[in-house]
């Protein structure tokens, strides 16, 4: 049998390695920005076109590279940061494996211009698909300019897996935020399609956070600062009021390297226990500093996950530091030991006579005499509750019976049309209970309907039908202003057509969105919650989801809330509309709408 094992060609090996390193344009942004930081630059520019599909360019004023280093940088496993196996556990820089540039060059067209300060002329290299096309002297500034063009041009299958430009650019923003937050002593600029998104000057961490995420966090940051023998903890945590349902503003940095850690995130959640609603996540920007030999950062290709030598101790200290910071700023409930006049214990006045307690006894009381029990007091008849006979009658069908609802029975796949027989004096009844639930009879059973969820489904189907028509709008006398950051602004620009189709009139500015008109079905007080839920949503991976997600959010926000009293006619109308839908068992968020209580259940309960 002939030999079948052979070495892979260099360009094939590089393309395989690129599958780990280069997943999308944001992967390139991460690698190039970190290289610029490692090069000692204090001014870094990131230029993007078409969300990185056409161009990702990084310009830095770092120390640059020599002619030989410029060529060697694109070889696999070529690095200036590792000389022995011991160095792996003493890493304080970003990139170190020496695979990033080789992997990027294997799936794109790359041009590099670089020059050292002591050199009079620089070097230019062009590489297409891992093949060096040219290397020649060039006139350029001190530092490095690297341009990555036409990503995945030679791997079209990988290019087809990329999401919409809005989604890809949000991933680029995530990487930009992580590097910019971890290096506040550097200047960063981000330009997308010739539009300047960020120009960040050298500043402190608090100002950098506000420059990136906008004025919505102004006055909402609590400093955290603790230092022990194991770890030094610093940064900021957000107040409970700015907790969000999505995990968009949670940042951990270990030795100024961004990491993801569900374990450490849990320690923050524990510290915020009973301060935020279940299912929400606090904002935090936390820096951990500890000796490099106490961590292992070489366990994940993108280096976003690391392993701690003493993870439990860091968990406990991070939780304690967070609780301490919250307590210092009086966020957690505390006892007030300040002197209060209402709590003062009166002192004894020796000049005032003492009144001794007196006991009065009924000497004529005989416990053996029969006790006369008074009857229950008579009460007037309660006429406030209207009889069911006063409920407006629903429309009849052609056969003379009441077409109340068509209920889907869970035990039967085939849907069954159900008619509740009634005469002129008897109609199907709907009762609102506890201002939260609707109770209505069905045969020998009772249906307990959640009024908020039922209204959600009705509104969801209504908004779905409106999105394909010319929806009526109501002009606002004063526009509603919604503060937005760069990521939210990008999301609004991508989905502007969807908003317009529902009847919104939006004016998107750099750090705010003005709403001049809203759909006729909504109220002004619904608007801010709708935008908040929309920005927190994690279901925006494709343009097809925008309208459906917006329908869900508007329905949830505008639906009747629990605790709201509604008139009898509205109760009947809501139940009729609910069971007239094709799907009424679950809300758009997958929660049950009603529960059937059988006569047998009631009898068992009473027995």
Coordinates of C-alpha atoms in Angstrom, one line a residue:
X1 CA 0.0 0.0 0.0
X2 CA 1.4 3.4 -1.0
X3 CA 2.1 6.2 1.6
X4 CA -0.8 8.6 2.1
X5 CA 0.5 11.0 4.8
X6 CA 2.1 14.2 3.5
X7 CA 2.9 17.7 4.7
X8 CA 0.4 20.4 3.8
X9 CA 1.4 23.2 1.5
X10 CA 2.3 26.4 3.3
X11 CA -0.7 28.4 1.9
X12 CA -3.2 25.6 2.8
X13 CA -1.8 25.4 6.4
X14 CA -2.1 29.1 6.7
X15 CA -5.8 29.1 5.5
X16 CA -6.5 26.3 8.1
X17 CA -4.9 28.4 10.8
X18 CA -6.9 31.4 9.7
X19 CA -10.1 29.5 10.5
X20 CA -9.1 29.9 14.2
X21 CA -7.8 33.4 14.2
X22 CA -9.9 35.2 11.5
X23 CA -13.6 34.5 12.0
X24 CA -14.8 37.9 10.8
X25 CA -13.5 41.5 10.2
X26 CA -13.6 42.2 13.9
X27 CA -10.9 39.4 14.4
X28 CA -8.6 41.4 12.2
X29 CA -9.3 44.6 14.0
X30 CA -8.4 43.0 17.3
X31 CA -5.1 41.6 16.1
X32 CA -4.0 44.8 14.3
X33 CA -5.0 47.1 17.2
X34 CA -3.1 44.9 19.7
X35 CA 0.0 44.9 17.5
X36 CA -0.1 48.7 17.4
X37 CA -0.3 48.9 21.2
X38 CA 2.6 46.4 21.5
X39 CA 4.6 48.6 19.1
X40 CA 4.5 51.4 21.6
X41 CA 2.2 53.7 19.6
X42 CA 0.4 56.5 21.4
X43 CA -1.9 57.5 18.5
X44 CA -3.8 54.7 16.6
X45 CA -6.2 55.2 13.8
X46 CA -8.7 52.5 12.6
X47 CA -10.2 53.0 9.2
X48 CA -13.1 50.7 8.1
X49 CA -15.0 50.4 4.8
X50 CA -18.1 48.3 4.3
X51 CA -17.9 46.9 7.9
X52 CA -14.4 45.5 7.1
X53 CA -15.3 43.6 4.0
X54 CA -13.5 46.0 1.7
X55 CA -10.9 47.5 4.0
X56 CA -9.5 47.3 7.5
X57 CA -6.6 49.7 8.0
X58 CA -4.7 50.5 11.1
X59 CA -2.2 53.5 11.2
X60 CA 0.1 53.8 14.3
X61 CA 3.1 56.0 15.2
X62 CA 4.9 53.1 17.0
X63 CA 8.5 52.1 16.6
X64 CA 8.0 50.4 13.2
X65 CA 9.9 47.5 11.8
X66 CA 13.1 46.9 9.9
X67 CA 13.2 45.4 6.4
X68 CA 13.9 41.9 7.7
X69 CA 11.3 42.1 10.5
X70 CA 8.6 43.4 8.1
X71 CA 9.0 40.2 6.0
X72 CA 9.4 37.9 8.9
X73 CA 6.2 39.2 10.6
X74 CA 4.2 37.2 8.0
X75 CA 5.8 33.9 8.7
X76 CA 4.0 31.4 10.9
X77 CA 5.2 31.2 14.5
X78 CA 7.5 34.2 14.0
X79 CA 7.4 36.5 17.1
X80 CA 9.7 38.9 19.0
X81 CA 8.1 38.1 22.4
X82 CA 8.8 34.5 23.0
X83 CA 12.3 33.0 23.2
X84 CA 11.8 30.0 25.5
X85 CA 8.9 28.0 27.0
X86 CA 9.3 29.9 30.3
X87 CA 8.4 33.2 28.5
X88 CA 4.9 31.9 27.9
X89 CA 4.1 32.3 31.6
X90 CA 5.5 35.8 31.8
X91 CA 3.6 37.5 29.0
X92 CA 2.5 41.1 29.5
X93 CA 2.0 42.0 25.9
X94 CA -1.0 41.2 23.6
X95 CA -0.1 39.1 20.5
X96 CA 2.7 36.6 20.9
X97 CA 2.0 33.4 19.0
X98 CA 3.1 34.8 15.6
X99 CA 0.2 33.4 13.7
X100 CA -2.1 36.4 13.3
X101 CA -0.5 38.2 10.3
X102 CA 0.2 35.0 8.5
X103 CA -3.4 33.9 8.9
X104 CA -4.7 37.3 7.9
X105 CA -2.5 37.4 4.8
X106 CA -3.7 33.9 3.8
X107 CA -7.4 35.0 3.3
X108 CA -7.0 38.6 2.2
X109 CA -4.9 41.1 0.2
X110 CA -2.5 42.8 2.6
X111 CA -0.3 45.8 2.2
X112 CA 2.2 46.8 4.9
X113 CA 4.2 50.1 5.1
X114 CA 6.6 50.5 8.0
X115 CA 9.6 52.6 9.0
X116 CA 11.8 52.9 12.1
X117 CA 12.7 56.3 13.5
X118 CA 16.4 55.9 12.8
X119 CA 15.8 54.9 9.2
X120 CA 15.5 57.4 6.3
X121 CA 13.2 55.2 4.2
X122 CA 10.7 52.6 5.0
X123 CA 9.6 49.2 3.6
X124 CA 6.4 48.3 1.6
X125 CA 5.2 44.7 1.3
X126 CA 2.2 43.4 -0.7
X127 CA 0.8 39.9 -0.1
X128 CA -2.2 38.3 -1.8
X129 CA -3.6 35.1 -0.4
X130 CA -0.4 34.2 1.5
X131 CA 1.8 34.8 -1.5
X132 CA 4.3 37.7 -1.4
X133 CA 3.9 39.8 -4.5
X134 CA 6.4 42.5 -3.8
X135 CA 8.7 44.0 -1.2
X136 CA 10.4 47.4 -2.0
X137 CA 11.6 50.6 -0.3
X138 CA 9.0 53.4 0.1
X139 CA 8.6 56.8 1.7
X140 CA 6.3 56.6 4.7
X141 CA 6.0 58.0 8.2
X142 CA 7.5 56.5 11.3
X143 CA 5.4 53.6 12.5
X144 CA 3.3 51.2 10.6
X145 CA 0.4 51.3 8.2
X146 CA -1.2 48.0 7.5
X147 CA -4.2 47.6 5.1
X148 CA -6.3 44.4 4.8
X149 CA -8.4 44.5 1.7
X150 CA -11.1 42.2 0.3
X151 CA -11.4 39.8 3.2
X152 CA -12.0 36.1 2.2
X153 CA -11.7 37.0 -1.5
X154 CA -10.1 33.6 -2.1
X155 CA -12.4 31.7 0.3
X156 CA -15.9 32.7 -0.9
X157 CA -17.6 30.1 1.3
X158 CA -16.2 31.9 4.4
X159 CA -17.4 35.3 3.0
X160 CA -20.9 34.0 2.6
X161 CA -21.1 33.3 6.3
X162 CA -20.6 37.0 7.2
X163 CA -23.6 38.8 8.6
X164 CA -25.0 42.1 7.5
X165 CA -22.8 45.2 7.6
X166 CA -24.6 46.5 10.7
X167 CA -23.9 43.3 12.6
X168 CA -20.3 43.0 11.5
X169 CA -19.7 46.7 12.4
X170 CA -21.1 46.1 15.9
X171 CA -18.6 43.4 16.4
X172 CA -15.8 45.8 15.2
X173 CA -17.1 48.3 17.7
X174 CA -16.9 45.7 20.5
X175 CA -13.2 45.1 19.7
X176 CA -12.4 48.8 19.4
X177 CA -14.1 49.4 22.8
X178 CA -12.1 46.7 24.5
X179 CA -8.7 48.0 23.3
X180 CA -9.7 51.7 23.9
X181 CA -10.9 51.0 27.4
X182 CA -7.8 49.1 28.4
X183 CA -5.4 51.9 27.2
X184 CA -6.7 55.2 28.3
X185 CA -3.3 56.7 27.9
X186 CA -3.4 56.3 24.1
X187 CA -5.3 58.3 21.5
X188 CA -7.7 56.3 19.2
X189 CA -9.7 57.3 16.1
X190 CA -12.3 55.2 14.3
X191 CA -13.5 56.1 10.9
X192 CA -16.2 54.0 9.1
X193 CA -17.0 54.8 5.4
X194 CA -15.4 58.2 5.8
X195 CA -17.6 59.0 8.8
X196 CA -15.6 59.7 12.0
X197 CA -17.3 57.6 14.7
X198 CA -14.8 58.2 17.6
X199 CA -11.9 60.5 18.3
X200 CA -10.7 59.6 21.8
X201 CA -8.1 61.7 23.5
X202 CA -5.8 60.6 26.3
X203 CA -7.8 60.8 29.5
X204 CA -8.8 58.8 32.7
X205 CA -10.9 55.7 32.7
X206 CA -14.1 57.5 33.8
X207 CA -14.0 60.0 31.0
X208 CA -13.1 57.3 28.5
X209 CA -16.2 55.3 29.5
X210 CA -18.4 58.4 29.0
X211 CA -16.8 59.2 25.7
X212 CA -17.5 55.7 24.4
X213 CA -20.9 54.9 25.9
X214 CA -22.4 58.4 26.1
X215 CA -24.1 60.6 28.7
X216 CA -26.5 57.8 29.8
X217 CA -23.7 56.6 32.2
X218 CA -23.0 60.1 33.5
X219 CA -23.4 60.1 37.3
X220 CA -24.0 56.3 37.2
X221 CA -20.5 55.0 37.8
X222 CA -19.2 53.8 41.2
X223 CA -15.4 53.5 41.7
X224 CA -14.0 50.2 42.9
X225 CA -10.5 50.0 44.3
X226 CA -9.1 47.1 46.4
X227 CA -5.6 45.7 46.7
X228 CA -4.6 42.5 48.4
X229 CA -1.6 40.2 48.3
X230 CA -3.3 38.1 45.5
X231 CA -4.8 40.7 43.2
X232 CA -5.3 44.4 42.7
X233 CA -8.9 45.4 41.7
X234 CA -9.7 48.8 40.2
X235 CA -12.3 50.3 37.8
X236 CA -16.0 51.2 37.9
X237 CA -19.3 49.5 38.4
X238 CA -22.6 50.9 37.3
X239 CA -25.4 51.7 39.7
X240 CA -28.3 49.2 39.8
X241 CA -30.5 51.7 37.8
X242 CA -28.5 51.1 34.6
X243 CA -28.6 47.3 34.7
X244 CA -29.6 45.9 31.4
X245 CA -31.0 42.6 30.1
X246 CA -28.2 42.2 27.6
X247 CA -24.5 41.8 28.5
X248 CA -23.2 44.7 26.4
X249 CA -21.4 46.8 29.0
X250 CA -19.5 44.1 31.0
X251 CA -15.7 44.4 30.8
X252 CA -13.0 42.4 32.6
X253 CA -9.4 43.2 32.0
X254 CA -6.5 41.1 33.4
X255 CA -3.2 42.9 33.1
X256 CA -4.9 45.2 30.6
X257 CA -6.0 42.3 28.4
X258 CA -9.7 41.9 27.8
X259 CA -11.1 38.6 29.0
X260 CA -14.5 36.8 29.2
X261 CA -15.3 35.0 32.4
X262 CA -18.7 33.7 33.3
X263 CA -17.3 32.7 36.7
X264 CA -16.1 36.2 37.6
X265 CA -19.4 37.6 36.1
X266 CA -21.2 35.5 38.7
X267 CA -19.3 37.1 41.5
X268 CA -20.5 40.5 40.4
X269 CA -24.1 39.2 40.2
X270 CA -23.8 37.9 43.7
X271 CA -22.7 41.3 44.9
X272 CA -25.7 42.9 43.2
X273 CA -28.1 40.4 44.7
X274 CA -31.5 41.9 45.7
X275 CA -30.4 45.2 44.0
X276 CA -31.3 44.4 40.4
X277 CA -34.1 42.5 38.8
X278 CA -33.7 38.9 37.9
X279 CA -32.4 38.4 34.4
X280 CA -30.6 41.8 34.3
X281 CA -26.9 42.4 34.3
X282 CA -25.0 45.3 35.9
X283 CA -22.5 47.4 34.0
X284 CA -18.9 47.1 35.1
X285 CA -15.4 48.0 33.9
X286 CA -13.1 46.1 36.1
X287 CA -9.3 45.8 35.9
X288 CA -7.5 42.9 37.7
X289 CA -3.7 43.1 38.1
X290 CA -1.7 40.1 39.3
X291 CA 1.7 38.5 38.5
X292 CA 1.7 36.9 35.0
X293 CA 3.0 33.6 36.3
X294 CA -0.3 33.3 38.3
X295 CA -2.4 33.0 35.1
X296 CA -2.3 31.0 31.9
X297 CA -3.5 33.0 28.8
X298 CA -2.6 30.4 26.3
X299 CA -5.8 28.2 26.5
X300 CA -7.9 29.9 23.8
X301 CA -7.0 30.9 20.2
X302 CA -8.3 34.4 20.6
X303 CA -6.9 34.8 24.1
X304 CA -10.2 36.0 25.5
X305 CA -10.3 33.2 28.1
X306 CA -7.6 32.7 30.7
X307 CA -7.0 30.3 33.6
X308 CA -6.2 31.6 37.1
X309 CA -4.0 29.7 39.5
X310 CA -6.3 30.7 42.5
X311 CA -9.7 31.4 40.9
X312 CA -11.7 30.9 44.0
X313 CA -9.8 33.6 46.0
X314 CA -10.2 36.1 43.1
X315 CA -13.9 35.3 43.0
X316 CA -14.3 36.0 46.7
X317 CA -12.2 39.2 46.7
X318 CA -14.0 40.6 43.6
X319 CA -17.4 40.0 45.2
X320 CA -16.3 41.6 48.5
X321 CA -14.7 44.6 46.7
X322 CA -17.9 45.1 44.7
X323 CA -20.1 44.9 47.8
X324 CA -17.8 47.3 49.6
X325 CA -18.0 49.8 46.8
X326 CA -21.8 49.6 46.7
X327 CA -21.9 50.1 50.5
X328 CA -19.6 53.1 50.4
X329 CA -21.9 54.8 48.0
X330 CA -25.0 53.9 50.0
X331 CA -26.4 51.7 47.2
X332 CA -27.0 48.7 49.5
X333 CA -29.6 49.0 52.3
X334 CA -27.8 50.0 55.6
X335 CA -28.8 50.8 59.1
X336 CA -28.7 54.4 60.0
X337 CA -27.0 54.8 63.4
X338 CA -27.2 58.6 63.3
X339 CA -29.0 60.2 66.2
X340 CA -32.7 60.6 65.7
X341 CA -35.0 62.4 68.2
X342 CA -37.8 59.9 67.7
X343 CA -35.5 57.2 68.9
X344 CA -34.2 59.0 72.1
X345 CA -34.9 57.3 75.4
X346 CA -36.4 59.9 77.9
X347 CA -34.4 60.5 81.1
X348 CA -36.0 60.4 84.5
X349 CA -37.3 63.7 85.9
X350 CA -36.8 63.3 89.7
X351 CA -39.1 66.3 90.5
X352 CA -42.0 64.8 88.6
X353 CA -44.2 62.5 90.7
X354 CA -44.3 58.8 89.7
X355 CA -47.7 57.5 88.6
X356 CA -48.1 53.9 89.7
X357 CA -50.1 51.6 87.4
X358 CA -53.7 50.9 88.5
X359 CA -55.6 47.6 88.0
X360 CA -59.4 47.7 87.6
X361 CA -61.4 44.5 88.4
X362 CA -65.1 43.8 87.8
X363 CA -66.1 42.3 91.1
X364 CA -69.5 41.3 89.8
X365 CA -68.2 39.2 87.0
X366 CA -69.2 35.5 87.2
X367 CA -67.4 33.2 84.7
X368 CA -70.0 30.5 85.2
X369 CA -72.9 32.5 83.9
X370 CA -74.0 31.8 80.3
X371 CA -72.4 34.2 77.7
X372 CA -74.7 35.9 75.3
X373 CA -73.3 35.8 71.8
X374 CA -74.2 38.8 69.7
X375 CA -75.5 38.0 66.2
X376 CA -73.6 39.1 63.1
X377 CA -74.3 42.7 62.2
X378 CA -76.6 43.1 59.3
X379 CA -75.1 44.6 56.1
X380 CA -76.7 46.2 53.2
X381 CA -76.9 44.2 50.0
X382 CA -73.8 44.8 47.8
X383 CA -75.1 46.1 44.5
X384 CA -71.7 47.3 43.2
X385 CA -71.0 44.0 41.3
X386 CA -72.9 43.8 38.1
X387 CA -74.6 40.6 37.2
X388 CA -73.3 38.7 34.2
X389 CA -76.6 39.3 32.5
X390 CA -75.6 43.0 32.1
X391 CA -72.5 42.1 30.0
X392 CA -72.8 43.1 26.4
X393 CA -73.6 40.2 24.2
X394 CA -71.0 39.2 21.6
X395 CA -72.0 38.9 17.9
X396 CA -73.9 35.9 16.8
X397 CA -73.1 33.5 14.0
X398 CA -75.4 32.8 11.1
X399 CA -76.8 29.8 13.0
X400 CA -77.9 31.9 16.0
X401 CA -75.2 30.7 18.5
X402 CA -72.5 32.9 20.0
X403 CA -69.2 32.7 18.1
X404 CA -67.1 33.2 21.2
X405 CA -63.7 31.5 20.4
X406 CA -62.2 28.6 18.6
X407 CA -60.1 26.9 21.3
X408 CA -57.1 24.6 20.6
X409 CA -57.1 21.6 22.9
X410 CA -53.6 20.6 23.8
X411 CA -54.4 16.8 23.9
X412 CA -55.8 16.9 20.3
X413 CA -53.6 17.9 17.3
X414 CA -56.7 18.7 15.2
X415 CA -58.2 22.0 16.1
X416 CA -61.9 21.9 17.1
X417 CA -64.3 24.7 16.6
X418 CA -66.2 25.3 19.8
X419 CA -69.4 27.2 20.2
X420 CA -70.9 28.1 23.5
X421 CA -74.7 27.7 23.3
X422 CA -76.7 30.4 25.0
X423 CA -80.1 31.9 24.9
X424 CA -81.2 35.6 25.0
X425 CA -80.8 35.9 28.7
X426 CA -77.5 33.9 29.0
X427 CA -74.2 35.0 27.5
X428 CA -70.6 33.8 27.9
X429 CA -69.2 35.6 30.9
X430 CA -65.7 37.1 31.5
X431 CA -64.6 38.2 34.9
X432 CA -61.4 40.2 35.6
X433 CA -59.7 38.9 38.7
X434 CA -57.2 40.8 40.8
X435 CA -56.8 43.3 37.9
X436 CA -54.4 40.8 36.3
X437 CA -56.3 37.8 35.0
X438 CA -59.5 37.1 33.0
X439 CA -61.6 34.1 34.1
X440 CA -64.1 32.7 31.7
X441 CA -66.1 29.4 31.6
X442 CA -65.5 26.8 28.9
X443 CA -67.8 23.8 29.1
X444 CA -67.3 22.4 32.6
X445 CA -63.9 24.0 33.0
X446 CA -62.5 27.5 33.7
X447 CA -60.0 29.3 31.7
X448 CA -57.5 31.5 33.6
X449 CA -56.1 34.0 31.1
X450 CA -53.1 36.4 31.7
X451 CA -54.5 39.7 30.5
X452 CA -51.0 41.1 29.8
X453 CA -49.9 38.1 27.7
X454 CA -53.2 37.9 25.9
X455 CA -53.0 41.5 24.9
X456 CA -49.3 41.0 23.8
X457 CA -50.4 38.3 21.3
X458 CA -53.2 40.5 19.9
X459 CA -51.0 43.5 19.5
X460 CA -48.1 41.4 18.0
X461 CA -50.4 40.1 15.2
X462 CA -51.7 43.6 14.7
X463 CA -48.3 45.2 14.4
X464 CA -47.2 42.4 12.0
X465 CA -50.0 43.2 9.7
X466 CA -49.4 47.0 9.9
X467 CA -45.7 46.6 9.0
X468 CA -46.7 45.8 5.4
X469 CA -49.1 48.7 5.0
X470 CA -49.0 52.5 5.1
X471 CA -49.3 52.9 8.9
X472 CA -50.9 56.0 10.3
X473 CA -48.6 58.2 12.5
X474 CA -49.3 60.8 15.1
X475 CA -47.1 63.8 15.1
X476 CA -45.6 64.8 18.5
X477 CA -45.8 68.4 19.6
X478 CA -42.4 68.1 21.2
X479 CA -39.9 65.4 19.9
X480 CA -38.8 62.7 22.3
X481 CA -35.0 62.5 22.7
X482 CA -33.3 59.1 23.2
X483 CA -29.6 59.2 24.0
X484 CA -27.6 56.7 21.9
X485 CA -24.0 55.5 21.7
X486 CA -22.1 54.5 18.5
X487 CA -23.4 50.9 18.5
X488 CA -27.0 52.0 19.1
X489 CA -26.7 54.7 16.4
X490 CA -25.4 52.1 13.9
X491 CA -28.3 49.8 14.8
X492 CA -30.9 52.5 14.2
X493 CA -29.3 53.5 10.9
X494 CA -29.5 49.8 9.8
X495 CA -33.1 49.4 10.8
X496 CA -34.4 52.8 9.9
X497 CA -36.7 51.4 7.1
X498 CA -38.3 49.1 9.7
X499 CA -39.1 51.9 12.1
X500 CA -40.6 54.0 9.2
X501 CA -42.8 51.1 8.1
X502 CA -44.4 51.1 11.6
X503 CA -45.1 54.8 11.5
X504 CA -42.0 56.3 13.3
X505 CA -40.3 59.4 12.2
X506 CA -36.7 59.4 13.4
X507 CA -33.9 61.9 13.2
X508 CA -30.6 60.2 14.1
X509 CA -27.8 62.4 15.4
X510 CA -24.3 61.6 16.6
X511 CA -25.3 61.0 20.3
X512 CA -29.1 61.1 20.3
X513 CA -32.2 60.1 18.3
X514 CA -35.2 62.5 18.0
X515 CA -38.6 60.9 17.5
X516 CA -41.0 63.3 15.7
X517 CA -43.8 60.9 15.1
X518 CA -45.0 57.6 16.5
X519 CA -47.5 54.9 15.4
X520 CA -51.1 55.8 16.2
X521 CA -51.5 52.6 18.3
X522 CA -48.8 53.7 20.8
X523 CA -48.6 56.3 23.5
X524 CA -45.7 58.7 24.2
X525 CA -44.9 56.9 27.5
X526 CA -44.3 53.7 25.6
X527 CA -41.5 55.1 23.4
X528 CA -38.5 55.1 25.8
X529 CA -39.2 51.5 27.0
X530 CA -39.5 50.4 23.4
X531 CA -36.1 51.8 22.5
X532 CA -34.5 50.5 25.7
X533 CA -35.7 46.9 25.0
X534 CA -34.7 47.2 21.3
X535 CA -31.1 48.2 22.2
X536 CA -30.9 45.4 24.8
X537 CA -32.2 42.8 22.4
X538 CA -29.7 40.1 21.3
X539 CA -31.8 38.9 18.4
X540 CA -30.4 41.3 15.8
X541 CA -28.2 39.0 13.9
X542 CA -29.8 39.6 10.5
X543 CA -32.0 42.2 8.8
X544 CA -34.9 39.7 8.6
X545 CA -35.2 39.7 12.4
X546 CA -35.6 43.5 12.7
X547 CA -39.3 43.8 12.0
X548 CA -40.3 40.7 13.9
X549 CA -38.2 41.8 16.9
X550 CA -39.7 45.3 16.8
X551 CA -43.2 43.8 16.7
X552 CA -42.5 41.8 19.8
X553 CA -41.0 44.7 21.7
X554 CA -43.8 47.1 20.8
X555 CA -46.4 44.5 21.7
X556 CA -44.8 43.8 25.1
X557 CA -44.5 47.5 25.9
X558 CA -47.9 48.6 24.8
X559 CA -49.9 45.6 26.2
X560 CA -52.2 46.1 29.2
X561 CA -50.1 45.7 32.4
X562 CA -51.0 43.5 35.3
X563 CA -52.8 45.6 38.0
X564 CA -54.7 47.6 35.4
X565 CA -58.5 47.5 35.7
X566 CA -60.4 47.2 32.5
X567 CA -64.1 47.4 31.8
X568 CA -66.3 44.4 31.2
X569 CA -66.8 45.2 27.6
X570 CA -63.0 45.3 27.1
X571 CA -62.6 42.0 28.9
X572 CA -65.0 40.3 26.5
X573 CA -63.5 42.0 23.5
X574 CA -59.9 40.9 24.4
X575 CA -60.9 37.3 24.9
X576 CA -62.8 37.3 21.6
X577 CA -59.8 38.8 19.8
X578 CA -57.4 36.4 21.4
X579 CA -59.2 33.2 20.4
X580 CA -59.9 34.5 16.9
X581 CA -56.1 34.2 16.2
X582 CA -54.5 31.2 14.6
X583 CA -52.0 30.9 17.4
X584 CA -53.0 32.1 20.9
X585 CA -51.5 29.6 23.3
X586 CA -48.1 31.3 23.6
X587 CA -46.8 34.9 23.6
X588 CA -44.2 36.0 21.0
X589 CA -41.7 35.4 23.9
X590 CA -42.8 31.8 24.3
X591 CA -44.8 32.1 27.6
X592 CA -48.2 30.5 28.2
X593 CA -51.3 32.7 27.8
X594 CA -53.9 30.7 29.7
X595 CA -54.4 27.7 31.9
X596 CA -57.4 25.4 32.0
X597 CA -58.8 24.5 35.4
X598 CA -61.0 21.4 35.2
X599 CA -64.1 20.7 37.3
X600 CA -62.3 17.7 38.7
X601 CA -59.4 19.9 39.9
X602 CA -61.8 22.1 41.7
X603 CA -63.6 19.2 43.3
X604 CA -60.4 17.6 44.4
X605 CA -59.3 20.9 45.9
X606 CA -62.5 21.3 47.8
X607 CA -62.4 17.7 49.0

